[in-house]
XYZ file of N, CA, C and O in Angstrom:
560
model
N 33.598 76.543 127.274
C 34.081 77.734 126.619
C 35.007 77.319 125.470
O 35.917 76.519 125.685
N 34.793 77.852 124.234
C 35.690 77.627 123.405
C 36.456 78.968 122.795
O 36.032 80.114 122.641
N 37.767 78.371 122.503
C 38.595 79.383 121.756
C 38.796 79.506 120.874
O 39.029 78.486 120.226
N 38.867 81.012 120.087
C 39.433 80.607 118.481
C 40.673 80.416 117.993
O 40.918 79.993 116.864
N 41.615 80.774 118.972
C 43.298 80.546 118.655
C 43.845 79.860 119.927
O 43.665 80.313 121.058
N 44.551 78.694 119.639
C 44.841 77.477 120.340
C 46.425 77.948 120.933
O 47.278 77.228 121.452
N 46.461 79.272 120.677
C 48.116 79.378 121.283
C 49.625 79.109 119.759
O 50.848 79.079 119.897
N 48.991 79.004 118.815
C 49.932 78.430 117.948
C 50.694 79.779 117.209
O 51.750 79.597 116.604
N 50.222 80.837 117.281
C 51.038 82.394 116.992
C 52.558 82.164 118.419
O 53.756 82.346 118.204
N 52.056 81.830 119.457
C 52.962 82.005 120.686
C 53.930 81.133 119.976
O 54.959 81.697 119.605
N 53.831 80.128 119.766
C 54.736 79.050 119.099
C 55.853 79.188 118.097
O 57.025 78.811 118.092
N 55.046 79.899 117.191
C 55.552 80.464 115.758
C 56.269 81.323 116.433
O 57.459 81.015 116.365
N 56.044 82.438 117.170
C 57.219 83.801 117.812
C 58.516 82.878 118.625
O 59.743 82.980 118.642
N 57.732 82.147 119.126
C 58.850 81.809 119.798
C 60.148 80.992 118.980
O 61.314 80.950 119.373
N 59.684 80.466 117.940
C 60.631 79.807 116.900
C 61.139 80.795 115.359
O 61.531 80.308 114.299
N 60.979 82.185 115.670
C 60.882 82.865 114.934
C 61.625 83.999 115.246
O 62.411 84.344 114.363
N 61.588 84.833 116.493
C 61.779 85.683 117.270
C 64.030 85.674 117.456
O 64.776 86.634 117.266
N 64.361 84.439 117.804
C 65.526 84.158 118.486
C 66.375 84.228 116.881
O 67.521 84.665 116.770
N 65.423 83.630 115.547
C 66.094 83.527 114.494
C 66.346 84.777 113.824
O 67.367 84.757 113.138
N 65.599 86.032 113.831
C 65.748 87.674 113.353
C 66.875 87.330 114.434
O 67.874 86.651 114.193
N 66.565 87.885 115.615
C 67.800 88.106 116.612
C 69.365 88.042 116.444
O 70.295 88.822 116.651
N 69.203 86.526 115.889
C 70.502 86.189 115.123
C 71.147 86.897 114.270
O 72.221 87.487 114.385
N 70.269 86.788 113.206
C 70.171 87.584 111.895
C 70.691 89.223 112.184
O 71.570 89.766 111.514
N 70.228 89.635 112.899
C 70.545 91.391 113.407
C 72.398 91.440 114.186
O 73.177 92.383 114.051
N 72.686 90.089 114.987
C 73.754 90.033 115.201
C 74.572 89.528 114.068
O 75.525 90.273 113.840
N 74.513 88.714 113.454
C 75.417 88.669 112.899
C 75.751 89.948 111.297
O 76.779 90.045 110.627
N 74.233 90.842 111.138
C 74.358 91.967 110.254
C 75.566 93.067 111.410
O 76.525 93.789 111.139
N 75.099 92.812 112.293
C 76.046 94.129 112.744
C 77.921 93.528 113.297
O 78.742 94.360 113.682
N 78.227 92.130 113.219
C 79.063 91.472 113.203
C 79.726 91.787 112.083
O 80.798 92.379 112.211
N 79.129 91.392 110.480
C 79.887 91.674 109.616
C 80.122 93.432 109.303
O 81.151 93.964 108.888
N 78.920 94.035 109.623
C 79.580 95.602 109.393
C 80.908 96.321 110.096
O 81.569 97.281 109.701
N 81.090 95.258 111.626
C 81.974 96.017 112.387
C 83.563 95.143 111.662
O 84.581 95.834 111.713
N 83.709 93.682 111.025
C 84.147 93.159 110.201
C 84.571 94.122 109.284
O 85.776 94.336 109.154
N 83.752 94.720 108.641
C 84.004 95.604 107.149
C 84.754 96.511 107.816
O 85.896 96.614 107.367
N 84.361 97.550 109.198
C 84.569 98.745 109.572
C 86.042 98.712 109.682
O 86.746 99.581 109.166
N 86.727 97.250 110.666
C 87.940 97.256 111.010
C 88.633 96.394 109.815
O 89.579 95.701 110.190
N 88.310 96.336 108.463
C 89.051 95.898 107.081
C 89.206 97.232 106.793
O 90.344 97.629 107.044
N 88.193 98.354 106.199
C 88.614 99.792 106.040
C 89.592 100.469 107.126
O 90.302 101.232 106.471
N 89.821 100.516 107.978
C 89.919 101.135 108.938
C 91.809 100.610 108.657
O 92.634 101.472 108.354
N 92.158 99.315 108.804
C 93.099 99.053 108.746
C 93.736 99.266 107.260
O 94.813 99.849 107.138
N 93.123 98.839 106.304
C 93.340 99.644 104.832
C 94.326 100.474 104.629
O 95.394 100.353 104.029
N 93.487 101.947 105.615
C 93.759 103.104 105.490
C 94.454 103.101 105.954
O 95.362 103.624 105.308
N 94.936 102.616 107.421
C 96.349 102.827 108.095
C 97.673 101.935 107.287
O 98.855 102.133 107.571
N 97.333 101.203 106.522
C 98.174 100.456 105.681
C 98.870 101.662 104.740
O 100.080 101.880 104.681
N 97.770 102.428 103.982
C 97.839 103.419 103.063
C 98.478 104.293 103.323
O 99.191 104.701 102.407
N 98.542 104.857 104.362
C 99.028 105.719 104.584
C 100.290 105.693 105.547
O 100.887 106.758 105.702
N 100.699 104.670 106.143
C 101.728 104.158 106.237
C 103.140 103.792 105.545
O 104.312 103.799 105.922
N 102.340 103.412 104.135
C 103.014 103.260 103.143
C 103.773 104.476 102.119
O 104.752 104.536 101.376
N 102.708 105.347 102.568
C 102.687 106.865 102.254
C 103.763 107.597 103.081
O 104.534 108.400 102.555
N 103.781 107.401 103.931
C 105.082 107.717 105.126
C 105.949 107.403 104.906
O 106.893 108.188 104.812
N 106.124 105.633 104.642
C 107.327 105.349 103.899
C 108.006 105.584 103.173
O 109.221 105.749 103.285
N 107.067 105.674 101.885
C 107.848 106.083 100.953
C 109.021 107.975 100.899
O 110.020 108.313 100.264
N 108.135 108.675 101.924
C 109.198 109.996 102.526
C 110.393 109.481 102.594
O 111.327 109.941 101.938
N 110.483 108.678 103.228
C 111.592 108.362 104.006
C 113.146 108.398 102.910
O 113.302 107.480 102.105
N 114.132 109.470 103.007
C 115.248 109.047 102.133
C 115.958 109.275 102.712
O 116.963 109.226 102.002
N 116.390 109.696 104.225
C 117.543 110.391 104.655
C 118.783 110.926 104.052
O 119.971 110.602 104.076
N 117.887 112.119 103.351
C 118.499 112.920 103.043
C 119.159 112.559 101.201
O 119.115 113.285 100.209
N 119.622 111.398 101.346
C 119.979 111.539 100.059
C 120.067 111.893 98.953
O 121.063 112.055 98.247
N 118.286 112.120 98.618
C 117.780 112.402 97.583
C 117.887 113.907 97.519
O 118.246 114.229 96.387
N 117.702 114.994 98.344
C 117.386 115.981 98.841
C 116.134 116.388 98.494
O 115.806 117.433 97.930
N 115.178 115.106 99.032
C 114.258 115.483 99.252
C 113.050 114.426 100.192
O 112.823 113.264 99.853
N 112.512 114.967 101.152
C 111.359 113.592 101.803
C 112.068 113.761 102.722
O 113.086 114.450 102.655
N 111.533 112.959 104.123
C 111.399 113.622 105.360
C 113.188 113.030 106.059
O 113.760 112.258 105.289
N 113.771 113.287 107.054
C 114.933 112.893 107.288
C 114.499 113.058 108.734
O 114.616 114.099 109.381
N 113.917 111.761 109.225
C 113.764 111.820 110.625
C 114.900 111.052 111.631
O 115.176 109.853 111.649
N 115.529 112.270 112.557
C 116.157 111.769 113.259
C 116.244 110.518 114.522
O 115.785 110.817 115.624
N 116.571 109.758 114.409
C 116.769 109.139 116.265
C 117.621 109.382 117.027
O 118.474 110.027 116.417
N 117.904 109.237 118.051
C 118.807 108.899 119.192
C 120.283 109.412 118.270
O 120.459 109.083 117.097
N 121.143 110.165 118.973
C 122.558 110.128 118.193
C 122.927 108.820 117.919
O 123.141 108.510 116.747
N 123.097 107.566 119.275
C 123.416 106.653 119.221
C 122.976 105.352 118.319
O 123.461 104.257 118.034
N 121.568 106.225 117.980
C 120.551 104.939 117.014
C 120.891 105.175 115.286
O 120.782 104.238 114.496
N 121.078 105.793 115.095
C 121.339 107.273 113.705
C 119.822 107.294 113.294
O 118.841 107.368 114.033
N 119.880 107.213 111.973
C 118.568 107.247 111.201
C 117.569 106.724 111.297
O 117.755 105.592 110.850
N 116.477 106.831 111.640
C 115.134 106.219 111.609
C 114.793 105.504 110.208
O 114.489 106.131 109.193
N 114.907 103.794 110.315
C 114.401 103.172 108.956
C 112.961 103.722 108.649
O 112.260 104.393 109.406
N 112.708 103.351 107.545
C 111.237 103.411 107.056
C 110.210 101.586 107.425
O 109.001 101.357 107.419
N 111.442 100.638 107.704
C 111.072 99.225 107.448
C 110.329 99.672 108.832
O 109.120 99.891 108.912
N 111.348 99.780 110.007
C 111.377 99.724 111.035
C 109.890 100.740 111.633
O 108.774 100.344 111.969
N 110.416 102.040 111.584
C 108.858 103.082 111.553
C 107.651 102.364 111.410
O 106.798 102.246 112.289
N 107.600 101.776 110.002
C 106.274 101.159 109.661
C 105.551 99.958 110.663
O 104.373 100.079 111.001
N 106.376 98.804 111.092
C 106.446 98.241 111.715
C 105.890 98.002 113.327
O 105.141 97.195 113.877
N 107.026 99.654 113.914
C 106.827 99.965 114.769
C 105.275 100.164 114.803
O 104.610 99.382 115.483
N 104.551 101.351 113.978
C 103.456 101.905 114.194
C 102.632 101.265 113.897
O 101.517 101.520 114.354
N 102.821 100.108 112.965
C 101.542 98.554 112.920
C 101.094 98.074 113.912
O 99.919 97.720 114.005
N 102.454 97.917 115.375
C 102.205 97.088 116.485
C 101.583 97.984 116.992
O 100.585 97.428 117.450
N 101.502 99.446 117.296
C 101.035 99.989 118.241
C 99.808 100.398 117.556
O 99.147 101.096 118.325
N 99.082 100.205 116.119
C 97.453 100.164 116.152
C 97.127 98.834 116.465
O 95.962 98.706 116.089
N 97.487 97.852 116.913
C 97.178 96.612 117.168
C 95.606 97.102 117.862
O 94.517 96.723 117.430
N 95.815 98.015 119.013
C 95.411 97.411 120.173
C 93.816 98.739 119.776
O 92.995 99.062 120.634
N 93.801 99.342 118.025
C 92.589 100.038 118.346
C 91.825 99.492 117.347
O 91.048 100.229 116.741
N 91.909 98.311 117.063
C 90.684 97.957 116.040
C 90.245 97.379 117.299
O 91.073 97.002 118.128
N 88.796 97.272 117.524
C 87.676 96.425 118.508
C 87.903 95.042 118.490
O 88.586 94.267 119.160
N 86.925 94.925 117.269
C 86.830 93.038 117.596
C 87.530 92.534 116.617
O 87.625 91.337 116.888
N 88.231 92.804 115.363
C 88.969 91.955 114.613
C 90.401 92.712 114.313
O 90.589 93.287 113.241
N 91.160 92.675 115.109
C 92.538 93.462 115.532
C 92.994 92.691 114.163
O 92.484 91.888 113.383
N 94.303 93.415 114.312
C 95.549 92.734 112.669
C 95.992 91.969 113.760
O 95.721 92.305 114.913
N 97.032 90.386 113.337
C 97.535 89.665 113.441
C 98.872 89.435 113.026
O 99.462 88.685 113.804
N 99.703 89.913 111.847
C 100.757 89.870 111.579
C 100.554 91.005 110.173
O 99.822 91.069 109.185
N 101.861 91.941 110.874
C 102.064 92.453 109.327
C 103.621 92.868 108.826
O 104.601 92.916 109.568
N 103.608 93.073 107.798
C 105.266 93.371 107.540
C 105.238 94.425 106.383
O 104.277 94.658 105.651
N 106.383 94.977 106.355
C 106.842 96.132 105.516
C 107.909 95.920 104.608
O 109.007 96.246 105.060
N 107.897 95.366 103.200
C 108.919 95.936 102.006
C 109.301 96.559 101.591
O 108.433 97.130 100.930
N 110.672 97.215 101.381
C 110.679 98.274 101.053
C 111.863 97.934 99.684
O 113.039 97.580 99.759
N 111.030 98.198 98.511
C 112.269 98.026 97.275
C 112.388 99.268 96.785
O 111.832 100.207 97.355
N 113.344 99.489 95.334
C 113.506 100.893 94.971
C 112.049 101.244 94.221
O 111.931 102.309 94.827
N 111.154 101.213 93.602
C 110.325 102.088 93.208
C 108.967 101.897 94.180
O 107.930 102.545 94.040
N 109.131 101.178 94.889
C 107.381 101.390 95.711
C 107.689 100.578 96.825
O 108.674 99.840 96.860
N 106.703 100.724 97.916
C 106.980 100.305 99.484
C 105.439 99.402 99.354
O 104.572 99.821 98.586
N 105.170 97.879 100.355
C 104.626 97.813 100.064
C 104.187 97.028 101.348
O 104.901 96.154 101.841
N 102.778 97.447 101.940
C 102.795 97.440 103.721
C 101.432 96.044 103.126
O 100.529 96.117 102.292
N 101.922 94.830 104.096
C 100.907 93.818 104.313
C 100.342 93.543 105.744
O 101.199 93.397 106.615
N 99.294 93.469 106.048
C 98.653 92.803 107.134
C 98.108 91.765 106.966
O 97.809 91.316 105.860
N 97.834 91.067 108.363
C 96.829 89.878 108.475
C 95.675 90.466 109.473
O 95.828 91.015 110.564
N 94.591 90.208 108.829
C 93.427 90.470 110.173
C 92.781 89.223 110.699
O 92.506 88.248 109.999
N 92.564 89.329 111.965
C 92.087 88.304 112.703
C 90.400 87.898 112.120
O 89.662 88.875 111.995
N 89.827 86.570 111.788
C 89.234 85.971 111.525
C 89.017 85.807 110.075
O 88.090 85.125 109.639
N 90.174 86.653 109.047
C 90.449 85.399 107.591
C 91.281 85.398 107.416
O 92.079 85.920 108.194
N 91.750 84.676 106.017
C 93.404 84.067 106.010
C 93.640 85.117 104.753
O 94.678 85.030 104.097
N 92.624 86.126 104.437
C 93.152 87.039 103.371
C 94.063 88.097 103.902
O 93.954 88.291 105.113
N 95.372 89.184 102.944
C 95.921 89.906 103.935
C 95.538 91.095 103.045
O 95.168 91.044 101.872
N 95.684 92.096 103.766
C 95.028 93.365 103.573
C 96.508 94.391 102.929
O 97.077 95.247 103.606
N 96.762 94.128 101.939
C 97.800 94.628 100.806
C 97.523 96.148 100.181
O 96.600 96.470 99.432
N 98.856 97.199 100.836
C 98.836 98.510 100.095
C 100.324 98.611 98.968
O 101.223 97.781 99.098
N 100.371 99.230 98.371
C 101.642 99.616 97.749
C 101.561 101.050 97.050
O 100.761 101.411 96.187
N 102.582 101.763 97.637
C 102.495 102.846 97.062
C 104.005 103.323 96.544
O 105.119 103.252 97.064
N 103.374 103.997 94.899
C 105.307 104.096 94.216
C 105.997 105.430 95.219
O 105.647 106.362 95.944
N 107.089 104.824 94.722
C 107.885 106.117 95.522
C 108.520 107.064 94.664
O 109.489 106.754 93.971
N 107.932 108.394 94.680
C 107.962 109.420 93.831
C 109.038 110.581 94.410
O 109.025 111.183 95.484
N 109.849 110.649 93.427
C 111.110 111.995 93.969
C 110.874 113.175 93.286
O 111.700 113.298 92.382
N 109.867 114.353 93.359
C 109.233 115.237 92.790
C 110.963 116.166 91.794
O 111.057 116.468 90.605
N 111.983 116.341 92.898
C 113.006 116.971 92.305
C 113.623 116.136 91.456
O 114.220 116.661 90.516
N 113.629 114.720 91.571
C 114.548 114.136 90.155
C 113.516 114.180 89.288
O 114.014 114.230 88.163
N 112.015 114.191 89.203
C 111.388 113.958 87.933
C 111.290 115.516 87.588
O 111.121 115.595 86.372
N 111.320 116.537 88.052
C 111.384 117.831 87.471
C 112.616 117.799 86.756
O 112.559 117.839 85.527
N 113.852 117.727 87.395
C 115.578 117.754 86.807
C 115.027 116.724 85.417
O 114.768 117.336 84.380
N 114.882 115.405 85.418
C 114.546 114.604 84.570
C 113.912 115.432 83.176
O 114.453 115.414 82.070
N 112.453 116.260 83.565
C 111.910 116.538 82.727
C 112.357 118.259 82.299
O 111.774 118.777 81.346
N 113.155 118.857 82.887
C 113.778 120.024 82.175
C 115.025 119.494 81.440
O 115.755 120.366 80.968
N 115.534 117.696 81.195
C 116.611 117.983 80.847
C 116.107 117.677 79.365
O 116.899 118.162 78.557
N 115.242 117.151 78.873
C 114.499 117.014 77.623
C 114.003 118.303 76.823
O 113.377 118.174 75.771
């Protein structure tokens, strides 16, 4: 009895098959990669966005969040900080690693590290006092 195919398709799948496979993991590796770079971004962004509220009171204007009598004022360094550590634990597979909060006079400016590169994931947002730039611009 003779055959016309010696088995050599089985061969080819089998050296072929495991390499897509790969290929499909590591496409959905880097998307969930991208997902938790956006994802942290935004909490950077808007973090920074929070921050910059922050004047206790001085300005008379932006948010004046209280603590503890004994604690007084809630920093903005500190806030930011705080609420970095506690998204630690909702990105999936590439959590942040270290981040920190600047805070100078015209803009705040929130950095992370994410786990598996050595790039850091950098927001800055200016800090805008809507009542001094109105006063400012009626005094012209």
């Amino acid at each position: 009895m003779c055959k016309k195919c010696k088995g050599y398709f089985t061969v080819e799948a089998s050296f072929i098959m495991p390499i897509v496979l790969i290929l499909y993991l590591l496409i959905i590796l880097s998307a969930l990669f991208l997902y938790c770079r956006c994802a942290i971004s935004q909490d950077n962004f808007l973090l920074a966005m929070r921050a910059a509220e922050f004047t206790e009171g001085n300005e008379n204007y932006g948010e004046v969040i209280y603590g503890l009598e004994e604690d007084g004022f809630w920093q903005a360094q500190e806030y930011v900080e705080e609420r970095m550590e506690d998204r630690k634990i909702f990105y999936p597979f590439f959590p942040t690693e270290a981040g920190k909060c600047i805070i100078k006079e015209d803009c705040i400016l929130v950095q992370t590290g994410q786990k598996g590169t050595k790039d850091f994931i950098i927001k800055i947002t200016q800090r805008w006092n809507p009542v001094r730039i109105i006063r400012e611009w009626r005094k012209d």
